[in-house]
Short mmCIF file of C-alpha atoms in Angstrom, two decimals:
data_model
loop_
_atom_site.label_atom_id
_atom_site.label_comp_id
_atom_site.label_asym_id
_atom_site.label_seq_id
_atom_site.Cartn_x
_atom_site.Cartn_y
_atom_site.Cartn_z
CA MET A 1 -27.65 132.48 27.70
CA ALA A 2 -29.33 134.81 30.22
CA SER A 3 -27.04 133.46 32.94
CA ILE A 4 -23.94 134.29 30.91
CA ASP A 5 -25.33 137.76 30.19
CA LYS A 6 -25.76 138.41 33.90
CA GLN A 7 -22.35 137.00 34.77
CA MET A 8 -20.61 139.19 32.22
CA GLN A 9 -22.60 142.29 33.15
CA LEU A 10 -21.57 141.77 36.77
CA LEU A 11 -17.91 141.32 35.85
CA GLY A 12 -18.05 144.45 33.71
CA SER A 13 -19.69 146.67 36.31
CA GLN A 14 -17.32 145.45 39.03
CA ALA A 15 -14.31 146.06 36.77
CA ARG A 16 -15.48 149.58 35.96
CA ALA A 17 -15.94 150.36 39.67
CA ALA A 18 -12.51 148.92 40.46
CA ALA A 19 -10.91 150.97 37.68
CA GLU A 20 -12.34 154.14 39.22
CA THR A 21 -10.74 153.22 42.54
CA LEU A 22 -7.44 152.25 40.93
CA ALA A 23 -7.26 155.62 39.21
CA PHE A 24 -6.81 157.17 42.65
CA SER A 25 -4.68 154.42 44.17
CA THR A 26 -1.08 155.07 45.07
CA PHE A 27 1.88 153.60 43.25
CA GLU A 28 2.95 152.04 46.56
CA GLN A 29 -0.35 150.14 46.81
CA ARG A 30 -0.14 148.77 43.30
CA SER A 31 3.51 147.83 43.68
CA LEU A 32 2.80 146.09 46.99
CA ALA A 33 -0.07 144.09 45.49
CA VAL A 34 2.13 142.77 42.68
CA SER A 35 5.10 142.11 44.96
CA GLU A 36 2.96 140.14 47.42
CA ALA A 37 1.42 138.18 44.54
CA ALA A 38 4.95 137.26 43.44
CA LYS A 39 5.78 136.03 46.94
CA SER A 40 2.55 134.04 47.06
CA ILE A 41 3.38 132.34 43.74
CA SER A 42 6.81 131.39 45.09
CA ASN A 43 5.20 129.99 48.24
CA GLN A 44 2.57 128.05 46.26
CA ILE A 45 4.83 126.40 43.68
CA ASP A 46 3.83 122.85 44.64
CA LEU A 47 0.13 123.68 44.46
CA ILE A 48 0.55 125.40 41.07
CA LEU A 49 2.54 122.46 39.69
CA SER A 50 -0.12 120.01 40.88
CA ALA A 51 -2.77 122.07 39.11
CA ASN A 52 -0.63 122.14 35.97
CA GLU A 53 -0.27 118.34 36.02
CA ILE A 54 -4.07 118.10 35.77
CA ASP A 55 -4.11 120.54 32.84
CA MET A 56 -1.28 118.72 31.05
CA SER A 57 -2.98 115.35 31.47
CA ASN A 58 -6.24 116.72 30.09
CA ALA A 59 -4.43 118.46 27.22
CA ARG A 60 -2.61 115.29 26.15
CA GLY A 61 -5.92 113.46 26.20
CA GLN A 62 -7.38 116.12 23.92
CA GLY A 63 -4.49 115.70 21.47
CA LEU A 64 -3.03 119.23 21.73
CA ASP A 65 0.01 119.76 19.50
CA ASP A 66 3.56 120.11 20.80
CA ALA A 67 3.61 123.91 20.57
CA MET A 68 0.44 124.22 22.68
CA LEU A 69 1.74 121.68 25.20
CA ASP A 70 5.00 123.60 25.52
CA ARG A 71 3.12 126.83 26.21
CA LEU A 72 0.93 125.11 28.77
CA TYR A 73 3.67 123.22 30.61
CA LEU A 74 5.02 124.52 33.92
CA ASP A 75 7.97 123.24 35.90
CA ARG A 76 9.62 124.68 39.00
CA MET A 77 11.90 126.94 36.96
CA ARG A 78 9.03 128.34 34.89
CA VAL A 79 6.92 129.06 37.99
CA GLU A 80 9.88 130.74 39.64
CA SER A 81 10.29 132.77 36.45
CA ILE A 82 6.63 133.88 36.71
CA ALA A 83 7.23 135.02 40.29
CA SER A 84 10.44 136.80 39.27
CA SER A 85 8.59 138.58 36.46
CA LEU A 86 5.97 139.86 38.88
CA GLN A 87 8.63 141.03 41.30
CA ALA A 88 10.36 142.85 38.46
CA ILE A 89 7.05 144.48 37.48
CA SER A 90 6.51 145.68 41.07
CA GLU A 91 9.91 147.39 41.04
CA LEU A 92 9.30 149.37 37.84
CA PRO A 93 8.86 153.17 38.11
CA ASP A 94 5.29 154.46 38.39
CA PRO A 95 3.96 154.04 34.82
CA LEU A 96 1.07 156.49 35.11
CA GLY A 97 2.00 159.36 32.76
CA ARG A 98 3.52 159.72 29.29
CA VAL A 99 7.23 158.89 29.10
CA LEU A 100 9.52 159.37 26.08
CA SER A 101 12.85 157.57 26.43
CA GLN A 102 15.64 155.54 24.92
CA TRP A 103 17.83 153.08 26.78
CA GLU A 104 20.26 150.20 26.54
CA ARG A 105 19.72 146.73 28.03
CA PRO A 106 22.46 144.70 29.73
CA SER A 107 22.27 142.37 26.72
CA GLY A 108 23.57 145.20 24.54
CA LEU A 109 20.24 145.92 22.83
CA LYS A 110 19.57 149.61 22.15
CA ILE A 111 15.83 150.36 22.34
CA ARG A 112 13.60 153.40 21.74
CA ARG A 113 9.91 153.67 22.81
CA VAL A 114 6.91 155.83 23.96
CA THR A 115 3.94 155.02 26.29
CA THR A 116 0.68 156.01 28.20
CA PRO A 117 -1.96 154.20 30.44
CA LEU A 118 -5.77 153.10 30.08
CA GLY A 119 -8.99 151.83 32.13
CA VAL A 120 -10.62 148.33 31.90
CA ILE A 121 -8.78 145.72 29.82
CA GLY A 122 -10.16 142.37 28.71
CA VAL A 123 -7.51 139.72 28.06
CA ILE A 124 -8.43 136.58 26.08
CA TYR A 125 -5.74 133.92 25.80
CA GLU A 126 -5.08 130.26 25.10
CA SER A 127 -2.94 127.69 26.88
CA ARG A 128 -0.36 129.99 28.54
CA PRO A 129 -1.03 130.04 32.31
CA ASN A 130 1.75 132.60 32.80
CA VAL A 131 -0.45 135.16 31.00
CA THR A 132 -2.78 135.08 34.00
CA ALA A 133 0.00 136.47 36.18
CA ASP A 134 1.62 138.75 33.61
CA ALA A 135 -1.62 140.34 32.36
CA GLY A 136 -3.11 140.83 35.81
CA ALA A 137 0.07 142.38 37.21
CA LEU A 138 0.88 144.60 34.23
CA CYS A 139 -2.63 146.01 33.97
CA LEU A 140 -2.76 146.62 37.72
CA MET A 141 0.56 148.46 37.79
CA ALA A 142 -0.76 150.80 35.09
CA GLY A 143 -3.90 151.48 37.14
CA ASN A 144 -6.16 149.26 35.01
CA ALA A 145 -8.82 146.77 36.05
CA THR A 146 -8.61 143.47 34.18
CA ILE A 147 -11.06 140.78 33.04
CA LEU A 148 -9.17 137.58 32.21
CA ARG A 149 -10.52 134.80 30.03
CA GLY A 150 -8.03 131.96 29.69
CA GLY A 151 -8.45 128.78 27.69
CA SER A 152 -10.06 125.69 29.18
CA GLU A 153 -6.81 123.76 28.70
CA SER A 154 -5.08 125.93 31.36
CA SER A 155 -8.01 126.40 33.76
CA TYR A 156 -6.52 124.66 36.82
CA SER A 157 -3.09 126.31 36.46
CA SER A 158 -4.59 129.75 35.81
CA LYS A 159 -6.92 129.52 38.81
CA ALA A 160 -4.02 128.64 41.14
CA ILE A 161 -2.05 131.65 39.87
CA PHE A 162 -5.13 133.90 39.96
CA ASP A 163 -5.63 133.14 43.67
CA CYS A 164 -2.12 134.49 44.31
CA LEU A 165 -3.03 137.74 42.55
CA LEU A 166 -6.13 138.12 44.74
CA TYR A 167 -3.98 137.60 47.83
CA GLY A 168 -1.77 140.50 46.76
CA LEU A 169 -4.77 142.78 46.16
CA GLN A 170 -6.14 142.05 49.62
CA LEU A 171 -2.83 142.82 51.36
CA ALA A 172 -2.58 146.11 49.47
CA ASN A 173 -6.17 147.07 50.35
CA LEU A 174 -7.21 147.28 46.72
CA PRO A 175 -10.55 145.98 45.33
CA VAL A 176 -10.39 142.24 44.62
CA SER A 177 -12.44 142.99 41.49
CA SER A 178 -9.40 144.82 40.10
CA ILE A 179 -8.47 141.45 38.55
CA GLN A 180 -11.29 139.05 37.63
CA MET A 181 -11.55 135.77 35.73
CA VAL A 182 -14.51 134.86 33.54
CA PRO A 183 -16.11 131.99 35.53
CA THR A 184 -17.31 129.96 32.53
CA GLN A 185 -15.64 128.26 29.56
CA ASP A 186 -18.70 128.80 27.37
CA ARG A 187 -17.58 130.54 24.16
CA GLU A 188 -20.60 132.83 24.36
CA ALA A 189 -18.86 134.56 27.27
CA VAL A 190 -15.96 135.49 24.96
CA LYS A 191 -18.35 136.93 22.37
CA TYR A 192 -20.09 138.90 25.10
CA LEU A 193 -16.79 140.26 26.43
CA LEU A 194 -15.87 141.45 22.93
CA ARG A 195 -19.04 143.57 22.81
CA MET A 196 -18.99 145.10 26.31
CA THR A 197 -18.30 148.63 25.10
CA GLU A 198 -19.98 150.15 28.14
CA PHE A 199 -17.46 148.51 30.49
CA VAL A 200 -14.31 147.47 28.58
CA ASP A 201 -11.87 149.95 27.03
CA VAL A 202 -9.70 147.53 25.08
CA ILE A 203 -9.38 143.80 24.33
CA VAL A 204 -6.03 142.01 24.20
CA PRO A 205 -6.23 138.61 22.42
CA ARG A 206 -3.34 136.17 22.69
CA GLY A 207 -3.67 132.94 20.78
CA GLY A 208 -3.80 131.20 17.42
CA LYS A 209 -5.60 131.96 14.18
CA GLY A 210 -8.93 130.67 15.49
CA LEU A 211 -8.98 133.06 18.43
CA VAL A 212 -7.73 135.99 16.37
CA GLY A 213 -10.38 135.28 13.72
CA LEU A 214 -13.13 135.23 16.36
CA VAL A 215 -11.92 138.53 17.83
CA GLN A 216 -11.73 140.20 14.43
CA GLU A 217 -15.23 139.03 13.55
CA GLU A 218 -16.99 139.72 16.84
CA ALA A 219 -15.18 142.62 18.56
CA ARG A 220 -16.97 145.91 19.14
CA VAL A 221 -14.41 146.98 21.75
CA PRO A 222 -11.07 148.33 20.43
CA VAL A 223 -8.46 145.59 20.07
CA PHE A 224 -4.70 145.41 20.46
CA ALA A 225 -4.03 143.26 17.39
CA HIS A 226 -1.84 140.24 18.13
CA LEU A 227 -1.22 138.29 14.93
CA GLU A 228 0.96 135.22 14.59
CA GLY A 229 4.75 135.51 14.54
CA VAL A 230 5.86 135.01 10.94
CA VAL A 231 9.41 136.08 11.78
CA HIS A 232 12.08 136.63 9.09
CA ILE A 233 15.86 136.93 9.25
CA TYR A 234 17.69 138.38 6.24
CA VAL A 235 21.44 137.65 6.05
CA ASP A 236 22.94 140.47 3.99
CA LYS A 237 26.02 140.21 1.77
CA MET A 238 27.88 142.33 4.36
CA ALA A 239 26.97 140.06 7.28
CA ASP A 240 29.60 138.99 9.78
CA ALA A 241 29.76 135.19 9.43
CA LYS A 242 29.98 134.36 13.14
CA LYS A 243 27.21 136.77 14.11
CA ALA A 244 24.99 135.40 11.35
CA LEU A 245 25.53 131.78 12.38
CA ASP A 246 25.07 132.45 16.10
CA VAL A 247 22.03 134.68 15.71
CA VAL A 248 20.15 132.47 13.23
CA LEU A 249 20.72 129.31 15.28
CA ASN A 250 19.58 131.01 18.49
CA ALA A 251 16.61 132.67 16.78
CA LYS A 252 15.34 129.34 15.49
CA THR A 253 16.38 126.64 17.97
CA ARG A 254 16.35 128.20 21.45
CA ARG A 255 12.58 127.61 21.68
CA TYR A 256 10.38 126.62 18.75
CA GLY A 257 6.95 127.30 20.22
CA ILE A 258 7.19 131.04 20.95
CA CYS A 259 6.12 133.89 18.69
CA GLY A 260 9.66 135.29 18.42
CA ALA A 261 11.08 132.09 16.90
CA ALA A 262 12.44 132.70 13.39
CA GLU A 263 10.41 130.95 10.68
CA CYS A 264 11.97 132.14 7.41
CA LEU A 265 15.63 132.70 6.47
CA LEU A 266 16.52 134.93 3.51
CA LEU A 267 20.08 134.66 2.16
CA HIS A 268 21.77 137.19 -0.15
CA GLN A 269 22.99 135.42 -3.28
CA ASP A 270 26.60 136.57 -2.74
CA ILE A 271 26.91 134.61 0.51
CA SER A 272 24.27 131.93 0.03
CA HIS A 273 26.55 129.13 -1.21
CA GLU A 274 29.23 129.53 1.45
CA LEU A 275 27.93 131.13 4.63
CA GLY A 276 24.36 130.27 3.65
CA VAL A 277 25.13 126.58 3.20
CA GLU A 278 27.05 126.58 6.49
CA ILE A 279 23.99 128.00 8.27
CA ILE A 280 21.68 125.49 6.58
CA ASN A 281 23.93 122.58 7.55
CA SER A 282 24.17 123.83 11.13
CA LEU A 283 20.38 124.04 11.36
CA SER A 284 20.09 120.53 9.93
CA GLN A 285 22.53 119.28 12.58
CA GLN A 286 20.11 120.71 15.17
CA ASP A 287 17.35 118.57 13.60
CA VAL A 288 15.61 121.53 11.95
CA GLU A 289 13.74 120.56 8.79
CA LEU A 290 14.65 123.01 6.01
CA ARG A 291 12.25 123.83 3.18
CA VAL A 292 14.34 125.67 0.61
CA SER A 293 14.22 127.52 -2.68
CA PRO A 294 15.65 125.64 -5.74
CA GLU A 295 19.16 127.10 -5.34
CA PHE A 296 19.75 124.82 -2.33
CA SER A 297 18.00 121.72 -3.61
CA LYS A 298 21.21 119.69 -3.98
CA ILE A 299 22.02 119.79 -0.26
CA ASN A 300 21.46 116.37 1.27
CA GLY A 301 18.32 115.94 3.37
CA ILE A 302 16.74 119.19 2.22
CA LYS A 303 13.15 119.60 1.01
CA LEU A 304 12.03 122.00 -1.69
CA ALA A 305 9.75 124.74 -0.41
CA THR A 306 6.25 125.15 -1.81
CA ASP A 307 4.27 128.37 -2.06
CA ASP A 308 2.58 127.45 1.22
CA ASP A 309 5.91 127.57 3.08
CA TRP A 310 6.29 131.34 2.70
CA GLY A 311 4.37 133.24 5.38
CA ARG A 312 4.04 130.22 7.68
CA GLU A 313 4.31 130.24 11.47
CA TYR A 314 5.55 126.70 12.10
CA LEU A 315 6.14 126.85 15.90
CA ALA A 316 8.18 123.69 15.26
CA PRO A 317 11.70 122.63 14.14
CA ILE A 318 10.90 123.65 10.55
CA MET A 319 12.26 126.66 8.67
CA ALA A 320 11.77 128.06 5.18
CA VAL A 321 14.92 129.26 3.37
CA LYS A 322 15.11 131.42 0.25
CA GLN A 323 17.92 132.97 -1.78
CA VAL A 324 17.35 136.61 -2.74
CA ASN A 325 19.23 138.76 -5.24
CA ASP A 326 19.65 141.77 -2.96
CA ILE A 327 18.23 143.64 0.04
CA SER A 328 15.40 145.08 -2.07
CA GLU A 329 14.14 141.58 -2.87
CA ALA A 330 14.45 140.64 0.80
CA ILE A 331 12.38 143.65 1.83
CA GLN A 332 9.82 142.86 -0.88
CA HIS A 333 9.50 139.27 0.36
CA ILE A 334 9.11 140.33 3.99
CA THR A 335 6.56 142.99 3.09
CA MET A 336 4.52 140.36 1.25
CA TYR A 337 4.65 137.59 3.87
CA SER A 338 5.38 139.21 7.25
CA SER A 339 2.75 139.31 10.00
CA SER A 340 4.25 142.63 11.24
CA HIS A 341 5.58 140.95 14.38
CA THR A 342 9.42 140.82 14.31
CA ASP A 343 11.89 140.92 11.43
CA CYS A 344 15.69 141.08 11.50
CA ILE A 345 18.68 141.91 9.30
CA ILE A 346 22.22 140.60 9.81
CA THR A 347 24.71 143.08 8.35
CA GLU A 348 27.74 145.26 9.06
CA ASP A 349 26.59 147.79 6.44
CA ILE A 350 25.02 150.79 8.19
CA SER A 351 23.23 151.94 5.03
CA ALA A 352 21.67 148.47 4.64
CA LYS A 353 20.55 148.52 8.28
CA ASP A 354 19.04 152.00 7.88
CA LEU A 355 17.20 150.96 4.70
CA PHE A 356 15.84 147.85 6.42
CA PHE A 357 14.73 149.84 9.48
CA SER A 358 12.94 152.42 7.33
CA LYS A 359 11.26 150.00 4.90
CA ILE A 360 10.18 147.20 7.27
CA ASP A 361 7.09 148.30 9.19
CA SER A 362 6.88 145.47 11.72
CA ALA A 363 6.29 146.16 15.41
CA ILE A 364 9.87 145.08 16.17
CA VAL A 365 12.69 145.59 13.67
CA MET A 366 16.08 144.19 14.66
CA CYS A 367 19.68 144.17 13.48
CA ASN A 368 22.34 141.62 14.49
CA ALA A 369 20.29 140.23 17.39
CA SER A 370 18.29 137.05 17.92
CA THR A 371 14.56 137.48 17.32
CA GLN A 372 13.99 135.50 20.53
CA PHE A 373 14.71 138.81 22.30
CA ALA A 374 11.17 139.81 21.15
CA ASP A 375 9.95 139.57 24.73
CA GLY A 376 8.78 142.11 27.29
CA GLY A 377 11.13 140.82 29.98
CA GLU A 378 14.14 141.17 27.67
CA PHE A 379 13.02 144.71 26.76
CA GLY A 380 13.07 145.68 30.44
CA LEU A 381 9.28 145.74 30.83
CA GLY A 382 9.21 143.07 33.55
CA ALA A 383 6.88 140.94 31.41
CA GLU A 384 4.32 141.35 28.63
CA ILE A 385 0.70 140.61 27.82
CA GLY A 386 1.79 139.82 24.28
CA ILE A 387 3.39 141.29 21.15
CA ALA A 388 0.96 143.72 19.52
CA THR A 389 1.24 143.79 15.73
CA GLY A 390 -1.26 146.56 15.00
CA LYS A 391 -0.54 150.29 14.72
CA MET A 392 -3.22 151.73 16.99
CA HIS A 393 -2.69 152.06 20.76
CA ALA A 394 -0.04 149.44 21.60
CA ARG A 395 2.73 148.05 19.45
CA GLY A 396 5.43 145.49 20.19
CA PRO A 397 5.73 143.91 23.68
CA VAL A 398 2.71 145.19 25.65
CA GLY A 399 3.96 146.12 29.12
CA VAL A 400 2.83 148.68 31.68
CA ASN A 401 3.54 151.65 29.41
CA GLN A 402 2.47 150.21 26.04
CA LEU A 403 -0.84 152.01 25.67
CA THR A 404 -0.24 154.24 22.64
CA SER A 405 0.88 153.53 19.11
CA PHE A 406 4.67 153.20 18.89
CA LYS A 407 7.44 151.42 17.13
CA TYR A 408 10.42 149.63 18.65
CA LEU A 409 13.77 149.99 16.90
CA VAL A 410 16.30 147.52 18.26
CA GLU A 411 20.01 147.36 17.52
CA GLY A 412 22.47 144.73 18.72
CA ASN A 413 26.00 143.67 17.99
CA GLY A 414 25.60 139.96 17.50
CA ALA A 415 23.65 139.51 20.77
CA VAL A 416 22.12 136.10 21.47
CA ARG A 417 19.77 135.22 24.31
CA ASP A 418 20.92 132.76 26.98
#
């Protein structure tokens, strides 16, 4: 225990010293460090993939579920995507300073946001080795020192990526302690990190219920809350049929194991037995298991939902479906079961959209766009540490500027993510 205390105290003091240096660093230095890290990742793809093979083999032996394995897995395209994300981060404008703006993405999404920077950030995460790169780079670009604590299942992959980040820091003549990894997998180190108020300004957890529960119980440092993604889509009576079908299918089936995957479909009673049944059948054809309210019980191959199916994050080809009488009932259901992550309405009725936007208090509220756009890269942030679901400090995709409380309002016109 004493050894862990000393290790964590050293990490904390080094991070605090690095943060003081970073506060006076130039934007060119920080951008160069991230850009060179991106190049190093591209140059070290084979080494990173070899490390990931070790992690995957160990994870299968430990019996990790499919969602965790998907998050852990790297192939050449995913590693290249990590490098591309870092390069995109390095090319962002200098984030140091408050910026109020609204903009439109090439995908057609219209987005509004607000932001400011911080000091020393502790990031605790499970499985996802890409978080090592994204968190280190994002925090650095905002002038923050970072202490990373990844899960044991991704230790080899994360270390290979971490070495690339250190290479970038060295070339930019920035302290190598600007980005540090906790050197032990002992859980006591996590508990210690959560209480390091003298060194750490904020904790960012990214993981399942177990990790979130530990953080909520043990944290003394302020936390960017990252709850699970219980994501809803409500198809209104004024929905465009093609947009509804395309958006729901993309929101559920593009990738099952990410937090932006839709988990619950709400169908207005006026369209439920025509468009609604068409959507249900299309999902079934994509091998999605539907757990439905009694109104749909006669559809072949469909299971009746139980009370436990509402408010579930499946991270699997499973979706809950419920008929609602009107938009008020849809809003009531979402308010009761949402995790405040991402919720969406499909409608051509502007008044319905406005009511949904004003009544749903999730971090990301969408209209006519796939919930799989709930991603920092798709929002133009380069990447993200995670999707913050709390109201203090950060909210929504946590990128370089997401250091105050804010709300994203996102409008599309039937956009779906490639």
